[in-house]
Amino acid sequence: MLLSRFFASAAFLSCTLLQAQAPGRTHDSSLIGSLLASDDSTIQGHVMAYRIEARHGRMMPTPQCSTNTDAQGAFECVHLEPGSYILIASALRRSSSITRAQSGSVAPTRLPLFEVYPTNTDLDANNLVKLGSGETQSIQVQIQEDPGSDFQVKSAAGQARDKALQVSALGEDFAVSTNVRISADSKSGNYSVKGLVPGEYRLTELWSQNGVTHQGAAFISVGQLTSGQAVITEVKPYNVAGKIRYPDSASHGTVEVVLESAATFDAHRYAAAVQPDGSFSLAGVLSGKYYISLSPGSGLYATDILVSGRSVGGTLLTLDDLHSNSPLTLVTGAAYGSITGTLKLGDSAQQGASVVVESISSHTSQLVPVDSQGMFKADKLAPGEYLIYGWADVRQVPYDSSSFLRRYENKAIHVELENGSQENGLEIECNEIGS
């Protein structure tokens, strides 16, 4: 039996148009402004501007500008592409020419202070600086002069080293580097990270041993004045190899094994083609927990993982020293389900019009294009629950981000498929938002 229910009040899906740029994008936009202290006096410093855009369904930060302020704390980032931006501002010193005498100076032991604009606690796609084509936008970034939070960080290498630790501010499915003050204490062997503003951070340590580069990582959540400790743990790369157990003897064409990180932050994705004999191998997979699935449209879906012949009880694999050298067997089933319908674009038809079919069980998303009439068909679907989303132009949509899709969940159509069942005739109404 096929079950269907809707999160929307009717069988319609709100179709969101994000700001997509046409081919041949211009570089005629600008961000100008100044760095301010809490008393509105200016601060000399450094500003980095990152453009945040979706590429192949994922959010990607690209550095577009790195500049020092002038003596009055003013900065200019020119010849920018239009789009969504985030700024990382670091204070070096106050502008002595216009600093109010009664405000004093920033204690040199606290420098450099830094600020994420918009604030680090709101780093998602809805809360970025929106810069239009040909637009010059003026921004004043106020840097708080409270001491922030300090962390003592234990090195995974056993000894802290200068310039070996990096601190990144985490946004929604993306991370941007900061130049927060870091010092290495040769006596304790630890790092000291000072002045963190509230937000989520990734700490990354790189070191070399016997000619081999090693990497360690830690994640910290910083509130108001919540100093503490963190421990860097080495992140090891592994080779993941195994064989597919097919449900039948039929030929299944091109099939990929996909590993999708279960982590909320710093997620990784790996994919490798299955060889004719059913074997697969993925090199350099970092330790962690991963959902294993098969490429959409392959006609197969993963039902279980066997490690050295023993079931892990699903498709979530923990990759560590215990499991890394054990051969995997990926048990599969045949996928026969399908969903068809129409994306009602009206006058807003665009080249990038598509629907996104998200599998709740496999934690994967499939991009399904529509024809000139707005019709679409997603076939070779595994049994399970799906959420169907639609956009007038999906080229700038991070459709591979589950956290992004959650924002539109109340506008999605929910469909539950049994093995081989079909859901036909869905009508998806496209409403342009942000056009």
PDB file of C-alpha atoms in Angstrom, residues 7-189:
ATOM      1  CA  PHE A   7       3.211  18.985   5.271  1.00  0.00           C
ATOM      2  CA  ALA A   8       1.519  21.711   3.212  1.00  0.00           C
ATOM      3  CA  SER A   9      -2.223  22.311   3.363  1.00  0.00           C
ATOM      4  CA  ALA A  10      -2.662  20.977  -0.193  1.00  0.00           C
ATOM      5  CA  ALA A  11      -0.669  19.013  -2.735  1.00  0.00           C
ATOM      6  CA  PHE A  12       1.386  22.045  -3.695  1.00  0.00           C
ATOM      7  CA  LEU A  13       5.025  22.854  -3.068  1.00  0.00           C
ATOM      8  CA  SER A  14       6.271  26.400  -2.653  1.00  0.00           C
ATOM      9  CA  CYS A  15       8.968  26.882  -5.243  1.00  0.00           C
ATOM     10  CA  THR A  16      11.712  29.200  -4.064  1.00  0.00           C
ATOM     11  CA  LEU A  17      13.774  31.338  -6.390  1.00  0.00           C
ATOM     12  CA  LEU A  18      17.148  32.193  -4.863  1.00  0.00           C
ATOM     13  CA  GLN A  19      19.464  34.813  -6.267  1.00  0.00           C
ATOM     14  CA  ALA A  20      21.110  33.017  -9.161  1.00  0.00           C
ATOM     15  CA  GLN A  21      23.608  34.765 -11.359  1.00  0.00           C
ATOM     16  CA  ALA A  22      23.484  34.501 -15.109  1.00  0.00           C
ATOM     17  CA  PRO A  23      26.540  33.399 -17.105  1.00  0.00           C
ATOM     18  CA  GLY A  24      29.173  36.089 -17.452  1.00  0.00           C
ATOM     19  CA  ARG A  25      28.786  37.500 -13.959  1.00  0.00           C
ATOM     20  CA  THR A  26      30.016  41.035 -13.423  1.00  0.00           C
ATOM     21  CA  HIS A  27      32.482  42.241 -10.810  1.00  0.00           C
ATOM     22  CA  ASP A  28      31.093  45.721 -10.262  1.00  0.00           C
ATOM     23  CA  SER A  29      29.852  45.548  -6.664  1.00  0.00           C
ATOM     24  CA  SER A  30      31.534  46.964  -3.558  1.00  0.00           C
ATOM     25  CA  LEU A  31      31.519  46.678   0.217  1.00  0.00           C
ATOM     26  CA  ILE A  32      32.828  49.729   2.055  1.00  0.00           C
ATOM     27  CA  GLY A  33      32.747  50.655   5.703  1.00  0.00           C
ATOM     28  CA  SER A  34      34.694  51.009   8.908  1.00  0.00           C
ATOM     29  CA  LEU A  35      35.616  49.106  12.043  1.00  0.00           C
ATOM     30  CA  LEU A  36      34.213  50.538  15.264  1.00  0.00           C
ATOM     31  CA  ALA A  37      34.886  50.013  18.937  1.00  0.00           C
ATOM     32  CA  SER A  38      32.019  49.642  21.396  1.00  0.00           C
ATOM     33  CA  ASP A  39      32.071  53.424  21.989  1.00  0.00           C
ATOM     34  CA  ASP A  40      31.787  54.053  18.212  1.00  0.00           C
ATOM     35  CA  SER A  41      35.375  55.236  17.873  1.00  0.00           C
ATOM     36  CA  THR A  42      37.221  53.725  14.925  1.00  0.00           C
ATOM     37  CA  ILE A  43      39.687  50.861  15.051  1.00  0.00           C
ATOM     38  CA  GLN A  44      42.459  50.046  12.617  1.00  0.00           C
ATOM     39  CA  GLY A  45      42.428  46.461  11.496  1.00  0.00           C
ATOM     40  CA  HIS A  46      42.029  43.917   8.752  1.00  0.00           C
ATOM     41  CA  VAL A  47      38.946  42.727   6.863  1.00  0.00           C
ATOM     42  CA  MET A  48      38.394  39.532   4.889  1.00  0.00           C
ATOM     43  CA  ALA A  49      35.285  39.103   2.718  1.00  0.00           C
ATOM     44  CA  TYR A  50      34.054  35.653   1.714  1.00  0.00           C
ATOM     45  CA  ARG A  51      31.418  35.061  -0.947  1.00  0.00           C
ATOM     46  CA  ILE A  52      29.124  32.210   0.068  1.00  0.00           C
ATOM     47  CA  GLU A  53      27.542  30.351  -2.832  1.00  0.00           C
ATOM     48  CA  ALA A  54      26.119  26.955  -3.669  1.00  0.00           C
ATOM     49  CA  ARG A  55      28.225  24.762  -5.922  1.00  0.00           C
ATOM     50  CA  HIS A  56      26.961  21.359  -6.957  1.00  0.00           C
ATOM     51  CA  GLY A  57      24.433  21.478  -4.154  1.00  0.00           C
ATOM     52  CA  ARG A  58      26.810  22.512  -1.356  1.00  0.00           C
ATOM     53  CA  MET A  59      27.634  25.802   0.351  1.00  0.00           C
ATOM     54  CA  MET A  60      31.141  27.006  -0.488  1.00  0.00           C
ATOM     55  CA  PRO A  61      32.970  30.079   0.887  1.00  0.00           C
ATOM     56  CA  THR A  62      35.312  31.792  -1.568  1.00  0.00           C
ATOM     57  CA  PRO A  63      37.686  34.576  -0.411  1.00  0.00           C
ATOM     58  CA  GLN A  64      37.034  37.707  -2.482  1.00  0.00           C
ATOM     59  CA  CYS A  65      38.820  40.447  -0.568  1.00  0.00           C
ATOM     60  CA  SER A  66      41.586  40.809   2.018  1.00  0.00           C
ATOM     61  CA  THR A  67      42.460  44.364   2.994  1.00  0.00           C
ATOM     62  CA  ASN A  68      43.767  46.512   5.816  1.00  0.00           C
ATOM     63  CA  THR A  69      41.881  49.571   6.973  1.00  0.00           C
ATOM     64  CA  ASP A  70      43.343  53.030   6.619  1.00  0.00           C
ATOM     65  CA  ALA A  71      44.425  55.141   9.611  1.00  0.00           C
ATOM     66  CA  GLN A  72      40.794  56.113  10.249  1.00  0.00           C
ATOM     67  CA  GLY A  73      39.563  52.514  10.330  1.00  0.00           C
ATOM     68  CA  ALA A  74      37.903  52.619   6.886  1.00  0.00           C
ATOM     69  CA  PHE A  75      38.041  49.710   4.439  1.00  0.00           C
ATOM     70  CA  GLU A  76      37.062  49.073   0.826  1.00  0.00           C
ATOM     71  CA  CYS A  77      36.381  45.790  -0.958  1.00  0.00           C
ATOM     72  CA  VAL A  78      35.782  46.586  -4.626  1.00  0.00           C
ATOM     73  CA  HIS A  79      35.279  44.698  -7.915  1.00  0.00           C
ATOM     74  CA  LEU A  80      33.188  42.067  -6.154  1.00  0.00           C
ATOM     75  CA  GLU A  81      30.739  39.649  -7.695  1.00  0.00           C
ATOM     76  CA  PRO A  82      27.152  40.098  -6.530  1.00  0.00           C
ATOM     77  CA  GLY A  83      25.953  37.513  -4.039  1.00  0.00           C
ATOM     78  CA  SER A  84      25.955  36.652  -0.336  1.00  0.00           C
ATOM     79  CA  TYR A  85      28.929  37.654   1.810  1.00  0.00           C
ATOM     80  CA  ILE A  86      30.371  37.249   5.272  1.00  0.00           C
ATOM     81  CA  LEU A  87      33.115  39.434   6.760  1.00  0.00           C
ATOM     82  CA  ILE A  88      35.855  38.504   9.216  1.00  0.00           C
ATOM     83  CA  ALA A  89      37.140  41.698  10.839  1.00  0.00           C
ATOM     84  CA  SER A  90      40.215  41.822  13.075  1.00  0.00           C
ATOM     85  CA  ALA A  91      41.217  44.787  15.217  1.00  0.00           C
ATOM     86  CA  LEU A  92      44.879  45.758  15.314  1.00  0.00           C
ATOM     87  CA  ARG A  93      44.805  49.069  17.161  1.00  0.00           C
ATOM     88  CA  ARG A  94      42.657  52.115  17.657  1.00  0.00           C
ATOM     89  CA  SER A  95      42.828  55.085  15.344  1.00  0.00           C
ATOM     90  CA  SER A  96      44.616  57.503  17.677  1.00  0.00           C
ATOM     91  CA  SER A  97      43.558  60.564  15.687  1.00  0.00           C
ATOM     92  CA  ILE A  98      39.865  60.274  16.581  1.00  0.00           C
ATOM     93  CA  THR A  99      39.798  57.969  19.602  1.00  0.00           C
ATOM     94  CA  ARG A 100      38.037  59.568  22.533  1.00  0.00           C
ATOM     95  CA  ALA A 101      40.471  60.208  25.344  1.00  0.00           C
ATOM     96  CA  GLN A 102      38.167  58.866  28.038  1.00  0.00           C
ATOM     97  CA  SER A 103      37.760  55.511  26.326  1.00  0.00           C
ATOM     98  CA  GLY A 104      41.336  54.444  26.890  1.00  0.00           C
ATOM     99  CA  SER A 105      42.974  51.867  24.661  1.00  0.00           C
ATOM    100  CA  VAL A 106      42.523  48.193  24.011  1.00  0.00           C
ATOM    101  CA  ALA A 107      44.842  46.170  26.224  1.00  0.00           C
ATOM    102  CA  PRO A 108      47.648  44.900  23.978  1.00  0.00           C
ATOM    103  CA  THR A 109      47.500  41.454  25.592  1.00  0.00           C
ATOM    104  CA  ARG A 110      44.017  40.990  24.117  1.00  0.00           C
ATOM    105  CA  LEU A 111      44.840  41.855  20.527  1.00  0.00           C
ATOM    106  CA  PRO A 112      43.895  41.045  17.896  1.00  0.00           C
ATOM    107  CA  LEU A 113      40.200  41.098  18.638  1.00  0.00           C
ATOM    108  CA  PHE A 114      38.002  39.823  15.843  1.00  0.00           C
ATOM    109  CA  GLU A 115      34.370  39.842  14.837  1.00  0.00           C
ATOM    110  CA  VAL A 116      32.311  37.855  12.370  1.00  0.00           C
ATOM    111  CA  TYR A 117      29.778  39.962  10.481  1.00  0.00           C
ATOM    112  CA  PRO A 118      26.947  39.095  10.542  1.00  0.00           C
ATOM    113  CA  THR A 119      27.371  37.719  14.057  1.00  0.00           C
ATOM    114  CA  ASN A 120      28.789  34.229  14.374  1.00  0.00           C
ATOM    115  CA  THR A 121      25.662  32.950  16.113  1.00  0.00           C
ATOM    116  CA  ASP A 122      23.622  33.661  12.957  1.00  0.00           C
ATOM    117  CA  LEU A 123      25.887  32.155  10.332  1.00  0.00           C
ATOM    118  CA  ASP A 124      23.318  30.690   7.980  1.00  0.00           C
ATOM    119  CA  ALA A 125      22.287  31.417   4.421  1.00  0.00           C
ATOM    120  CA  ASN A 126      19.437  33.702   5.498  1.00  0.00           C
ATOM    121  CA  ASN A 127      21.643  36.013   7.576  1.00  0.00           C
ATOM    122  CA  LEU A 128      24.455  36.990   5.242  1.00  0.00           C
ATOM    123  CA  VAL A 129      25.238  40.325   3.600  1.00  0.00           C
ATOM    124  CA  LYS A 130      23.267  40.426   0.331  1.00  0.00           C
ATOM    125  CA  LEU A 131      25.117  42.386  -2.358  1.00  0.00           C
ATOM    126  CA  GLY A 132      23.339  43.155  -5.626  1.00  0.00           C
ATOM    127  CA  SER A 133      24.843  43.644  -9.061  1.00  0.00           C
ATOM    128  CA  GLY A 134      26.475  47.083  -9.302  1.00  0.00           C
ATOM    129  CA  GLU A 135      25.584  47.830  -5.677  1.00  0.00           C
ATOM    130  CA  THR A 136      27.862  49.612  -3.217  1.00  0.00           C
ATOM    131  CA  GLN A 137      26.890  48.705   0.319  1.00  0.00           C
ATOM    132  CA  SER A 138      28.179  50.515   3.406  1.00  0.00           C
ATOM    133  CA  ILE A 139      28.770  48.486   6.571  1.00  0.00           C
ATOM    134  CA  GLN A 140      29.967  49.439  10.015  1.00  0.00           C
ATOM    135  CA  VAL A 141      31.394  46.471  11.899  1.00  0.00           C
ATOM    136  CA  GLN A 142      31.428  47.010  15.644  1.00  0.00           C
ATOM    137  CA  ILE A 143      34.040  44.944  17.432  1.00  0.00           C
ATOM    138  CA  GLN A 144      33.226  44.153  21.026  1.00  0.00           C
ATOM    139  CA  GLU A 145      36.040  44.882  23.446  1.00  0.00           C
ATOM    140  CA  ASP A 146      35.010  42.485  26.172  1.00  0.00           C
ATOM    141  CA  PRO A 147      37.670  39.866  26.842  1.00  0.00           C
ATOM    142  CA  GLY A 148      35.760  37.102  25.076  1.00  0.00           C
ATOM    143  CA  SER A 149      36.450  33.474  25.882  1.00  0.00           C
ATOM    144  CA  ASP A 150      39.840  31.841  26.307  1.00  0.00           C
ATOM    145  CA  PHE A 151      40.538  28.171  25.665  1.00  0.00           C
ATOM    146  CA  GLN A 152      43.471  25.974  26.563  1.00  0.00           C
ATOM    147  CA  VAL A 153      43.867  23.440  23.784  1.00  0.00           C
ATOM    148  CA  LYS A 154      45.772  20.182  24.177  1.00  0.00           C
ATOM    149  CA  SER A 155      47.808  19.254  21.123  1.00  0.00           C
ATOM    150  CA  ALA A 156      47.247  15.909  19.403  1.00  0.00           C
ATOM    151  CA  ALA A 157      50.919  15.945  18.418  1.00  0.00           C
ATOM    152  CA  GLY A 158      51.981  16.107  22.064  1.00  0.00           C
ATOM    153  CA  GLN A 159      53.620  19.514  21.692  1.00  0.00           C
ATOM    154  CA  ALA A 160      52.087  22.796  20.513  1.00  0.00           C
ATOM    155  CA  ARG A 161      53.885  24.460  17.614  1.00  0.00           C
ATOM    156  CA  ASP A 162      53.713  27.987  16.240  1.00  0.00           C
ATOM    157  CA  LYS A 163      51.316  28.372  13.289  1.00  0.00           C
ATOM    158  CA  ALA A 164      50.213  24.723  13.533  1.00  0.00           C
ATOM    159  CA  LEU A 165      46.692  25.462  14.816  1.00  0.00           C
ATOM    160  CA  GLN A 166      43.906  27.023  12.757  1.00  0.00           C
ATOM    161  CA  VAL A 167      40.561  28.279  14.076  1.00  0.00           C
ATOM    162  CA  SER A 168      37.541  28.395  11.754  1.00  0.00           C
ATOM    163  CA  ALA A 169      34.130  29.883  12.484  1.00  0.00           C
ATOM    164  CA  LEU A 170      31.403  27.433  11.520  1.00  0.00           C
ATOM    165  CA  GLY A 171      28.341  28.489   9.615  1.00  0.00           C
ATOM    166  CA  GLU A 172      25.502  26.429   8.278  1.00  0.00           C
ATOM    167  CA  ASP A 173      27.348  23.830   6.189  1.00  0.00           C
ATOM    168  CA  PHE A 174      30.400  26.035   5.658  1.00  0.00           C
ATOM    169  CA  ALA A 175      33.437  27.275   7.577  1.00  0.00           C
ATOM    170  CA  VAL A 176      35.558  30.422   7.278  1.00  0.00           C
ATOM    171  CA  SER A 177      39.040  30.963   8.665  1.00  0.00           C
ATOM    172  CA  THR A 178      39.684  33.478  11.428  1.00  0.00           C
ATOM    173  CA  ASN A 179      42.906  35.084  12.598  1.00  0.00           C
ATOM    174  CA  VAL A 180      42.093  34.924  16.283  1.00  0.00           C
ATOM    175  CA  ARG A 181      45.132  35.145  18.538  1.00  0.00           C
ATOM    176  CA  ILE A 182      46.821  31.762  19.125  1.00  0.00           C
ATOM    177  CA  SER A 183      49.993  31.122  21.095  1.00  0.00           C
ATOM    178  CA  ALA A 184      51.958  27.929  21.714  1.00  0.00           C
ATOM    179  CA  ASP A 185      53.175  27.297  25.262  1.00  0.00           C
ATOM    180  CA  SER A 186      56.427  25.353  25.146  1.00  0.00           C
ATOM    181  CA  LYS A 187      56.237  24.488  28.852  1.00  0.00           C
ATOM    182  CA  SER A 188      52.772  22.941  28.961  1.00  0.00           C
ATOM    183  CA  GLY A 189      52.779  21.835  25.332  1.00  0.00           C
TER     184      GLY A 189
END
